[in-house]
Amino acid sequence: MRKLVIAISMLALAASAAFADPILDRQALMKERGKIVGGLSKVVKGEEPFDAAAVLTALQALHANAEKVDVDALFPAGSDTGGDTTASPKIWEDMAGFKATNAKYVADVKAAAAAAPADVDALKAQFGAIGSDCGTCHQTYRVKKG
Amino acid sequence: MPWLKKLVGAIVILGGVGAVAGWVGSAPVRLDRETLAKLGPGDAARGKRIFFAGGCTSCHAKPGSQGDARLQLAGGLELKTPFGTFVPPNISQDAKDGIGAWSVEDLANAMLKGVSPSGRHFYPAFPYASYARMNPVDIGDLYAFLKTLPAVAGKAPANSLGFPFNIRRGIGLWKLLYLSDQPVVPFPAATPDPVMAGRYLVEGPGHCGECHTPRDLAGGTKKNVWLAGAVAAEGSGVVPNITSGEGGIGDWSEADIANYLETGFTPDFDSVGGAMVDVQRNMAELAPQDRAAIAAYLKAIPAHPNGYPARKRAN
């Protein structure tokens, strides 16, 4: 029986290692997020013309990206160290707070995509709220480690 | 043994002279009359700019405050450092618990000399080592702006420091080493105005060097690696190198820096984090030319490689 339990847990471990490295996965999602935000920022700053359809596509992509963050799967216990993670230990000290902060971001992105901004001023307001969410989460839950 | 008596006598006298010199040298020094005369009548509108450039709310607002609540300067944040825990006090206009009863001269002595109205040294966790470079007239304006903010009752808890850092008089000796109103980075006479304006904002009210510059054993900033980044005084992280040296922001344009201070986004669309989030929100309140001046200064200062050790990879 004991051997069976060990065998199953080893299998599970191997499977999780084969399918996903949560640190790499969450970093990839954050990189993708940054790219989309970067594209939108060019429109907000007036470096690129406002194209309602293109902006909506970008906001929908940002929403899809946000929904992919399953906190339990991407921030399992023990993933506070390893790789070059910059996740703060505070995530695991206050998991409820972290989830609430993430949920606010998801809600704001969802609202922005649903609102489908019709001009650059409408986008600016949505973009400001989203950018503020980025800072609020990184203020508490990320640590620069050099 | 008369020689022994003489030796003991000499040691006692020397020790006494040393103690007297230490006591005199460590005494709190207030501003002179000439400086106090420059404080001016105070202009609250101009003082608002100084308030946000100085980042007062980052430490003195109640922890976690957002929006207008950040103007309620009740203190209470805990800064856990290797010297102990510092708690920024209530600097609201409450006459009993805050600084509502202070004169403009009191504020100037606090910010430029680190001396309290009762004549005690403040700890340099209150960044007067930077504020000492400020123009007195800006203190007068700041005072006028602070007067427009609400009074909030309630004292913040006291600092909790270990020996010998709990002896305030020792700060007098620290000041002899590190307190100066002189600029850090010298520039030639023909330097463009924005660089000089940026130097004032960064080295003075902005007190950027307090976190972004490594410190020596006595807790003073190392001017020879100015703004090269440092191990964070609080927590486990680092504070980035903001010179153009290796690991720094050499590949950021001036527009990138100004945009970061305004929006919180880096050129590759990472976002501001950690203690810099509050700083950036303050910087966003400034006029565009102030952010541009800070950027111009940061691009003009000597480049240094990272002032903190390279990260040890966990695996």
Coordinates of C-alpha atoms in Angstrom, one line a residue:
Chain A
M1 CA 0.0 0.0 0.0
R2 CA 2.7 2.4 1.0
K3 CA 4.6 1.6 -2.2
L4 CA 1.6 2.3 -4.2
V5 CA 1.1 5.7 -2.6
I6 CA 4.8 6.5 -3.3
A7 CA 4.5 5.3 -6.8
I8 CA 1.4 7.4 -7.4
S9 CA 2.9 10.5 -5.9
M10 CA 6.0 10.1 -8.0
L11 CA 3.9 9.7 -11.1
A12 CA 2.0 12.9 -10.2
L13 CA 5.3 14.7 -9.6
A14 CA 6.7 13.6 -12.9
A15 CA 3.5 14.5 -14.7
S16 CA 3.5 18.0 -13.2
A17 CA 7.1 18.5 -14.1
A18 CA 6.4 17.3 -17.7
F19 CA 3.3 19.4 -18.3
A20 CA 4.0 22.6 -16.4
D21 CA 6.5 24.6 -14.6
P22 CA 4.3 27.1 -12.8
I23 CA 7.1 29.7 -12.6
L24 CA 7.7 29.6 -16.4
D25 CA 4.0 29.5 -17.1
R26 CA 3.1 32.5 -15.1
Q27 CA 6.1 34.4 -16.4
A28 CA 5.0 33.6 -20.0
L29 CA 1.6 35.0 -19.2
M30 CA 3.0 38.1 -17.7
K31 CA 5.2 38.7 -20.8
E32 CA 2.3 38.3 -23.1
R33 CA 0.3 40.7 -20.9
G34 CA 3.1 43.3 -21.2
K35 CA 3.2 43.0 -25.0
I36 CA -0.6 43.6 -25.3
V37 CA -0.5 46.5 -22.8
G38 CA 2.5 48.0 -24.7
G39 CA 0.5 47.9 -28.0
L40 CA -2.5 49.7 -26.3
S41 CA -0.2 52.2 -24.7
K42 CA 1.0 53.4 -28.1
V43 CA -2.6 54.3 -28.9
V44 CA -3.1 56.0 -25.5
K45 CA 0.0 58.1 -26.0
G46 CA -1.1 59.0 -29.6
E47 CA 1.9 57.3 -31.2
E48 CA -0.6 55.2 -33.2
P49 CA -4.0 56.2 -34.4
F50 CA -7.1 54.9 -32.6
D51 CA -8.7 52.0 -34.5
A52 CA -11.7 50.8 -32.5
A53 CA -11.6 47.3 -34.0
A54 CA -7.9 46.8 -33.3
V55 CA -8.2 48.2 -29.7
L56 CA -11.1 45.8 -29.1
T57 CA -9.1 42.9 -30.3
A58 CA -6.3 43.9 -28.0
L59 CA -8.6 44.3 -25.0
Q60 CA -10.2 40.9 -25.7
A61 CA -6.7 39.3 -25.9
L62 CA -5.8 41.0 -22.6
H63 CA -9.0 39.6 -21.1
A64 CA -8.3 36.1 -22.4
N65 CA -4.8 36.3 -20.9
A66 CA -6.2 37.5 -17.5
E67 CA -8.7 34.6 -17.4
K68 CA -5.8 32.1 -17.9
V69 CA -4.3 33.0 -14.5
D70 CA -5.5 30.2 -12.2
V71 CA -3.9 31.3 -9.0
D72 CA -3.9 27.9 -7.4
A73 CA -2.3 26.2 -10.3
L74 CA 0.2 28.9 -11.1
F75 CA 1.2 29.8 -7.6
P76 CA 1.4 26.5 -5.8
A77 CA 3.0 26.3 -2.4
G78 CA 6.8 26.1 -2.8
S79 CA 6.9 28.1 -6.0
D80 CA 8.1 31.2 -4.1
T81 CA 11.7 30.2 -4.8
G82 CA 13.2 28.6 -7.9
G83 CA 14.1 29.7 -11.4
D84 CA 14.3 33.5 -11.5
T85 CA 10.9 34.1 -9.9
T86 CA 10.3 37.6 -8.5
A87 CA 7.2 36.5 -6.7
S88 CA 7.1 37.9 -3.1
P89 CA 6.6 35.5 -0.2
K90 CA 3.7 37.8 0.7
I91 CA 1.6 35.9 -1.9
W92 CA 1.6 32.8 0.2
E93 CA 1.4 34.8 3.5
D94 CA -1.8 36.5 2.3
M95 CA -3.2 34.2 -0.5
A96 CA -6.7 35.7 0.0
G97 CA -5.4 39.2 -0.5
F98 CA -3.5 38.2 -3.6
K99 CA -6.5 36.5 -5.1
A100 CA -8.6 39.6 -4.5
T101 CA -6.0 41.8 -6.1
N102 CA -5.9 39.5 -9.1
A103 CA -9.7 39.4 -9.3
K104 CA -9.9 43.2 -9.4
Y105 CA -7.5 43.2 -12.3
V106 CA -9.5 40.5 -14.2
A107 CA -12.7 42.4 -13.5
D108 CA -11.3 45.7 -14.8
V109 CA -9.9 44.1 -18.0
K110 CA -13.2 42.3 -18.5
A111 CA -15.1 45.6 -18.2
A112 CA -12.7 47.3 -20.6
A113 CA -13.2 44.6 -23.2
A114 CA -17.0 44.7 -22.7
A115 CA -17.1 48.5 -22.9
A116 CA -15.4 48.4 -26.4
P117 CA -14.1 52.0 -26.1
A118 CA -15.2 54.1 -29.0
D119 CA -12.5 56.8 -28.8
V120 CA -9.1 57.4 -27.4
D121 CA -10.5 59.2 -24.3
A122 CA -12.7 56.2 -23.4
L123 CA -9.7 53.9 -23.8
K124 CA -7.5 56.2 -21.6
A125 CA -9.9 55.8 -18.7
Q126 CA -10.0 52.0 -19.0
F127 CA -6.2 51.9 -19.5
G128 CA -5.6 54.0 -16.4
A129 CA -7.6 51.7 -14.2
I130 CA -5.8 48.6 -15.6
G131 CA -2.3 50.3 -15.2
S132 CA -3.1 51.2 -11.6
D133 CA -4.0 47.5 -11.0
C134 CA -0.6 46.4 -12.3
G135 CA 1.1 48.7 -9.9
T136 CA -1.1 47.8 -6.9
C137 CA -0.3 44.1 -7.3
H138 CA 3.4 44.6 -8.0
Q139 CA 3.6 46.9 -5.0
T140 CA 2.9 44.1 -2.5
Y141 CA 3.3 40.8 -4.3
R142 CA 6.5 41.2 -6.3
V143 CA 10.1 41.6 -5.1
K144 CA 12.9 42.9 -7.3
K145 CA 15.8 40.5 -6.8
G146 CA 18.4 41.9 -9.2
Chain B
M1 CA 55.0 54.9 40.8
P2 CA 54.6 58.6 39.8
W3 CA 54.7 57.8 36.0
L4 CA 51.6 55.5 36.4
K5 CA 49.7 58.3 38.1
K6 CA 50.7 60.7 35.3
L7 CA 49.6 58.2 32.7
V8 CA 46.3 57.6 34.3
G9 CA 45.9 61.3 34.7
A10 CA 46.6 61.9 31.0
I11 CA 44.2 59.2 30.0
V12 CA 41.5 60.7 32.3
I13 CA 42.1 64.1 30.8
L14 CA 42.2 62.9 27.2
G15 CA 39.1 60.8 27.8
G16 CA 37.4 63.8 29.3
V17 CA 38.4 66.0 26.4
G18 CA 37.1 63.4 24.0
A19 CA 33.8 63.1 25.9
V20 CA 33.4 66.8 25.9
A21 CA 34.2 67.1 22.2
G22 CA 31.8 64.3 21.4
W23 CA 29.1 65.9 23.5
V24 CA 29.6 69.3 22.0
G25 CA 30.0 67.9 18.4
S26 CA 26.8 65.8 18.7
A27 CA 24.6 68.7 19.9
P28 CA 21.6 69.4 17.7
V29 CA 22.3 72.5 15.5
R30 CA 19.5 74.6 14.3
L31 CA 19.3 76.9 11.2
D32 CA 20.9 80.3 11.3
R33 CA 18.9 83.5 11.2
E34 CA 20.0 84.2 7.6
T35 CA 18.5 80.9 6.3
L36 CA 15.3 81.3 8.3
A37 CA 14.8 84.7 6.7
K38 CA 14.6 83.0 3.3
L39 CA 11.6 80.9 4.2
G40 CA 9.3 83.5 2.7
P41 CA 5.5 83.9 3.2
G42 CA 4.7 80.5 1.7
D43 CA 2.5 79.7 -1.3
A44 CA 0.3 76.6 -0.9
A45 CA -0.1 76.0 -4.7
R46 CA 3.7 75.9 -5.1
G47 CA 4.0 73.8 -1.9
K48 CA 1.7 71.1 -3.4
R49 CA 4.4 70.4 -6.0
I50 CA 7.1 70.2 -3.3
F51 CA 4.8 67.9 -1.2
F52 CA 4.5 65.4 -4.1
A53 CA 8.1 65.7 -5.2
G54 CA 9.1 65.0 -1.5
G55 CA 6.9 62.0 -1.3
C56 CA 5.6 62.9 2.2
T57 CA 2.5 60.7 1.9
S58 CA 4.5 57.5 1.0
C59 CA 5.7 57.2 4.6
H60 CA 3.3 59.5 6.6
A61 CA -0.1 58.4 5.2
K62 CA -1.8 55.5 7.0
P63 CA -0.5 52.3 5.5
G64 CA -2.6 51.2 2.5
S65 CA -4.3 54.6 1.9
Q66 CA -5.6 55.3 -1.6
G67 CA -6.7 58.5 -3.3
D68 CA -7.5 61.5 -1.0
A69 CA -6.9 59.4 2.1
R70 CA -3.3 59.7 1.3
L71 CA -3.5 63.4 2.4
Q72 CA -4.4 62.2 5.9
L73 CA -0.9 62.2 7.3
A74 CA -1.4 60.1 10.5
G75 CA 1.8 58.1 10.2
G76 CA 2.0 54.5 11.5
L77 CA 3.8 52.7 8.7
E78 CA 6.4 50.3 10.0
L79 CA 9.8 50.4 8.3
K80 CA 11.7 47.3 9.4
T81 CA 15.4 47.9 8.8
P82 CA 18.6 46.4 10.1
F83 CA 18.8 49.2 12.7
G84 CA 15.4 48.4 14.0
T85 CA 11.8 49.4 13.2
F86 CA 11.1 53.0 12.4
V87 CA 7.6 54.4 12.5
P88 CA 6.9 57.6 10.7
P89 CA 5.0 59.9 13.0
N90 CA 1.7 61.8 12.6
I91 CA 2.5 65.0 10.6
S92 CA -1.1 66.0 10.1
Q93 CA -2.3 69.4 11.3
D94 CA -3.5 68.0 14.6
A95 CA -2.0 70.3 17.2
K96 CA -1.5 67.6 19.9
D97 CA -0.7 64.4 17.9
G98 CA 0.6 66.0 14.7
I99 CA 2.5 69.1 13.7
G100 CA -0.4 71.6 13.7
A101 CA 1.4 73.6 16.4
W102 CA 4.7 73.9 14.5
S103 CA 5.9 77.2 13.1
V104 CA 7.5 77.4 9.7
E105 CA 10.8 77.7 11.4
D106 CA 10.1 74.4 13.2
L107 CA 9.4 72.6 9.9
A108 CA 12.6 74.1 8.3
N109 CA 14.8 72.9 11.3
A110 CA 13.2 69.5 11.0
M111 CA 13.7 69.1 7.2
L112 CA 17.0 70.9 6.7
K113 CA 18.8 70.1 10.0
G114 CA 16.9 67.0 11.3
V115 CA 16.2 68.8 14.6
S116 CA 12.8 68.7 16.4
P117 CA 11.1 71.7 17.9
S118 CA 12.2 70.5 21.4
G119 CA 15.8 70.3 20.2
R120 CA 16.2 66.6 19.7
H121 CA 17.8 64.8 16.7
F122 CA 15.4 63.0 14.3
Y123 CA 16.6 59.7 12.9
P124 CA 17.8 59.9 9.3
A125 CA 15.1 57.4 8.3
F126 CA 13.4 60.8 7.9
P127 CA 15.4 61.7 4.8
Y128 CA 16.6 65.1 5.9
A129 CA 20.1 64.2 4.6
S130 CA 18.5 64.8 1.2
Y131 CA 16.0 67.5 2.2
A132 CA 19.0 69.5 3.6
R133 CA 19.8 70.4 -0.1
M134 CA 16.4 72.1 -0.5
N135 CA 15.9 75.8 -0.9
P136 CA 14.4 77.4 2.2
V137 CA 11.6 79.1 0.1
D138 CA 10.4 75.6 -0.9
I139 CA 10.1 74.7 2.8
G140 CA 8.0 77.9 3.3
D141 CA 5.7 76.9 0.4
L142 CA 5.4 73.3 1.7
Y143 CA 4.5 74.6 5.1
A144 CA 1.7 76.6 3.5
F145 CA 0.4 73.5 1.7
L146 CA 0.6 71.3 4.8
K147 CA -1.7 73.9 6.5
T148 CA -4.4 73.1 4.0
L149 CA -4.4 69.4 4.9
P150 CA -6.7 67.8 7.5
A151 CA -5.9 67.3 11.2
V152 CA -6.0 63.6 12.1
A153 CA -5.9 62.7 15.8
G154 CA -3.9 59.8 17.2
K155 CA -0.2 59.3 17.8
A156 CA 1.7 56.7 15.7
P157 CA 3.6 54.1 17.8
A158 CA 7.2 54.9 18.8
N159 CA 10.3 53.6 17.0
S160 CA 11.7 50.3 18.2
L161 CA 15.5 50.3 17.9
G162 CA 18.3 48.3 19.5
F163 CA 21.4 49.6 21.2
P164 CA 23.3 51.7 20.2
F165 CA 20.9 53.1 17.6
N166 CA 18.4 54.0 20.4
I167 CA 20.8 56.7 21.6
R168 CA 19.6 59.8 19.8
R169 CA 22.6 61.9 20.7
G170 CA 24.7 59.6 18.5
I171 CA 22.9 60.9 15.5
G172 CA 24.8 64.2 16.0
L173 CA 28.0 62.5 15.1
W174 CA 26.3 60.9 12.1
K175 CA 25.3 64.3 11.0
L176 CA 28.9 65.6 11.2
L177 CA 29.7 62.9 8.6
Y178 CA 26.7 63.0 6.3
L179 CA 24.6 66.1 6.7
S180 CA 25.4 68.7 4.0
D181 CA 23.5 71.1 1.9
Q182 CA 25.9 70.7 -1.0
P183 CA 24.9 68.9 -4.3
V184 CA 26.2 65.4 -4.8
V185 CA 27.0 65.5 -8.6
P186 CA 29.0 68.5 -9.7
F187 CA 28.2 69.9 -13.2
P188 CA 30.0 72.6 -15.2
A189 CA 28.5 76.1 -15.5
A190 CA 27.1 75.6 -19.0
T191 CA 25.0 72.5 -18.1
P192 CA 21.5 72.8 -19.5
D193 CA 18.7 74.0 -17.2
P194 CA 16.7 70.8 -17.1
V195 CA 19.7 68.8 -15.8
M196 CA 20.2 71.3 -13.0
A197 CA 16.5 71.4 -12.2
G198 CA 16.5 67.6 -12.2
R199 CA 19.5 67.5 -9.8
Y200 CA 17.6 69.6 -7.4
L201 CA 14.5 67.4 -7.5
V202 CA 16.4 64.1 -7.3
E203 CA 19.1 65.0 -4.8
G204 CA 16.8 67.3 -2.7
P205 CA 13.1 66.8 -2.2
G206 CA 12.8 63.6 -4.3
H207 CA 15.4 61.9 -2.0
C208 CA 15.9 59.2 -4.7
G209 CA 19.4 58.5 -3.3
E210 CA 18.1 57.3 0.0
C211 CA 16.9 54.0 -1.5
H212 CA 18.8 53.9 -4.8
T213 CA 22.3 54.4 -3.4
P214 CA 24.2 51.8 -1.4
R215 CA 25.0 52.7 2.2
D216 CA 28.2 52.3 4.2
L217 CA 28.4 50.6 7.6
A218 CA 27.4 53.8 9.5
G219 CA 24.3 54.1 7.3
G220 CA 25.5 57.0 5.1
T221 CA 24.9 57.0 1.3
K222 CA 28.1 56.2 -0.7
K223 CA 28.4 59.2 -3.0
N224 CA 31.0 57.5 -5.2
V225 CA 28.3 55.0 -6.3
W226 CA 25.5 57.5 -6.3
L227 CA 22.1 56.0 -7.5
A228 CA 23.8 52.7 -8.5
G229 CA 21.1 50.6 -6.9
A230 CA 21.3 48.9 -3.5
V231 CA 20.1 46.0 -1.4
A232 CA 16.7 47.2 0.0
A233 CA 16.8 48.4 3.6
E234 CA 13.5 46.7 4.0
G235 CA 12.5 43.1 3.0
S236 CA 14.5 40.8 0.8
G237 CA 14.8 42.6 -2.6
V238 CA 17.0 45.1 -4.3
V239 CA 16.4 48.7 -5.4
P240 CA 17.4 49.1 -9.1
N241 CA 20.4 50.9 -10.5
I242 CA 19.1 54.2 -12.1
T243 CA 22.4 55.2 -13.6
S244 CA 23.4 54.3 -17.2
G245 CA 25.9 51.7 -16.0
E246 CA 25.7 48.0 -16.5
G247 CA 22.4 46.7 -15.1
G248 CA 21.0 50.2 -15.0
I249 CA 18.8 52.2 -17.3
G250 CA 21.3 53.2 -20.0
D251 CA 19.0 51.8 -22.7
W252 CA 16.1 54.0 -21.5
S253 CA 15.6 57.3 -23.3
E254 CA 14.7 60.5 -21.4
A255 CA 11.2 60.1 -22.7
D256 CA 11.1 56.5 -21.4
I257 CA 12.1 57.7 -17.9
A258 CA 9.6 60.5 -17.9
N259 CA 6.9 58.1 -19.2
Y260 CA 7.7 55.6 -16.5
L261 CA 7.3 58.3 -13.8
E262 CA 4.0 59.4 -15.3
T263 CA 2.4 56.0 -16.1
G264 CA 4.3 53.4 -14.2
F265 CA 5.3 51.4 -17.2
T266 CA 8.9 50.5 -18.2
P267 CA 9.9 50.7 -21.9
D268 CA 9.2 46.9 -22.2
F269 CA 5.9 47.2 -20.4
D270 CA 6.7 45.7 -17.2
S271 CA 5.1 47.8 -14.4
V272 CA 6.4 49.7 -11.4
G273 CA 6.5 47.6 -8.3
G274 CA 7.3 47.6 -4.6
A275 CA 7.9 50.9 -2.7
M276 CA 8.3 52.6 -6.1
V277 CA 4.6 52.4 -6.7
D278 CA 3.8 55.1 -4.2
V279 CA 6.8 57.2 -5.5
Q280 CA 5.5 56.9 -9.1
R281 CA 2.0 57.9 -8.0
N282 CA 3.6 61.0 -6.4
M283 CA 5.7 61.7 -9.5
A284 CA 2.5 61.5 -11.7
E285 CA 1.2 64.5 -9.8
L286 CA 4.1 66.7 -11.0
A287 CA 4.2 68.8 -14.1
P288 CA 5.6 67.2 -17.3
Q289 CA 8.7 69.5 -17.2
D290 CA 9.6 68.2 -13.7
R291 CA 9.5 64.6 -14.8
A292 CA 11.6 65.6 -17.9
A293 CA 14.1 67.3 -15.7
I294 CA 14.5 64.2 -13.5
A295 CA 15.1 62.2 -16.7
A296 CA 17.6 64.7 -18.0
Y297 CA 19.6 64.5 -14.7
L298 CA 19.6 60.7 -14.6
K299 CA 21.0 60.6 -18.1
A300 CA 23.7 63.1 -17.2
I301 CA 25.1 61.6 -14.0
P302 CA 28.1 59.2 -13.9
A303 CA 27.3 55.6 -14.8
H304 CA 28.0 52.9 -12.3
P305 CA 27.5 49.1 -12.5
N306 CA 25.0 47.7 -10.1
G307 CA 25.5 48.6 -6.4
Y308 CA 24.2 45.3 -5.2
P309 CA 25.6 41.8 -5.5
A310 CA 24.4 39.6 -8.4
R311 CA 21.6 37.3 -7.6
K312 CA 22.3 33.8 -6.4
R313 CA 20.1 31.5 -8.6
A314 CA 18.0 29.1 -6.5
N315 CA 18.5 26.2 -8.9

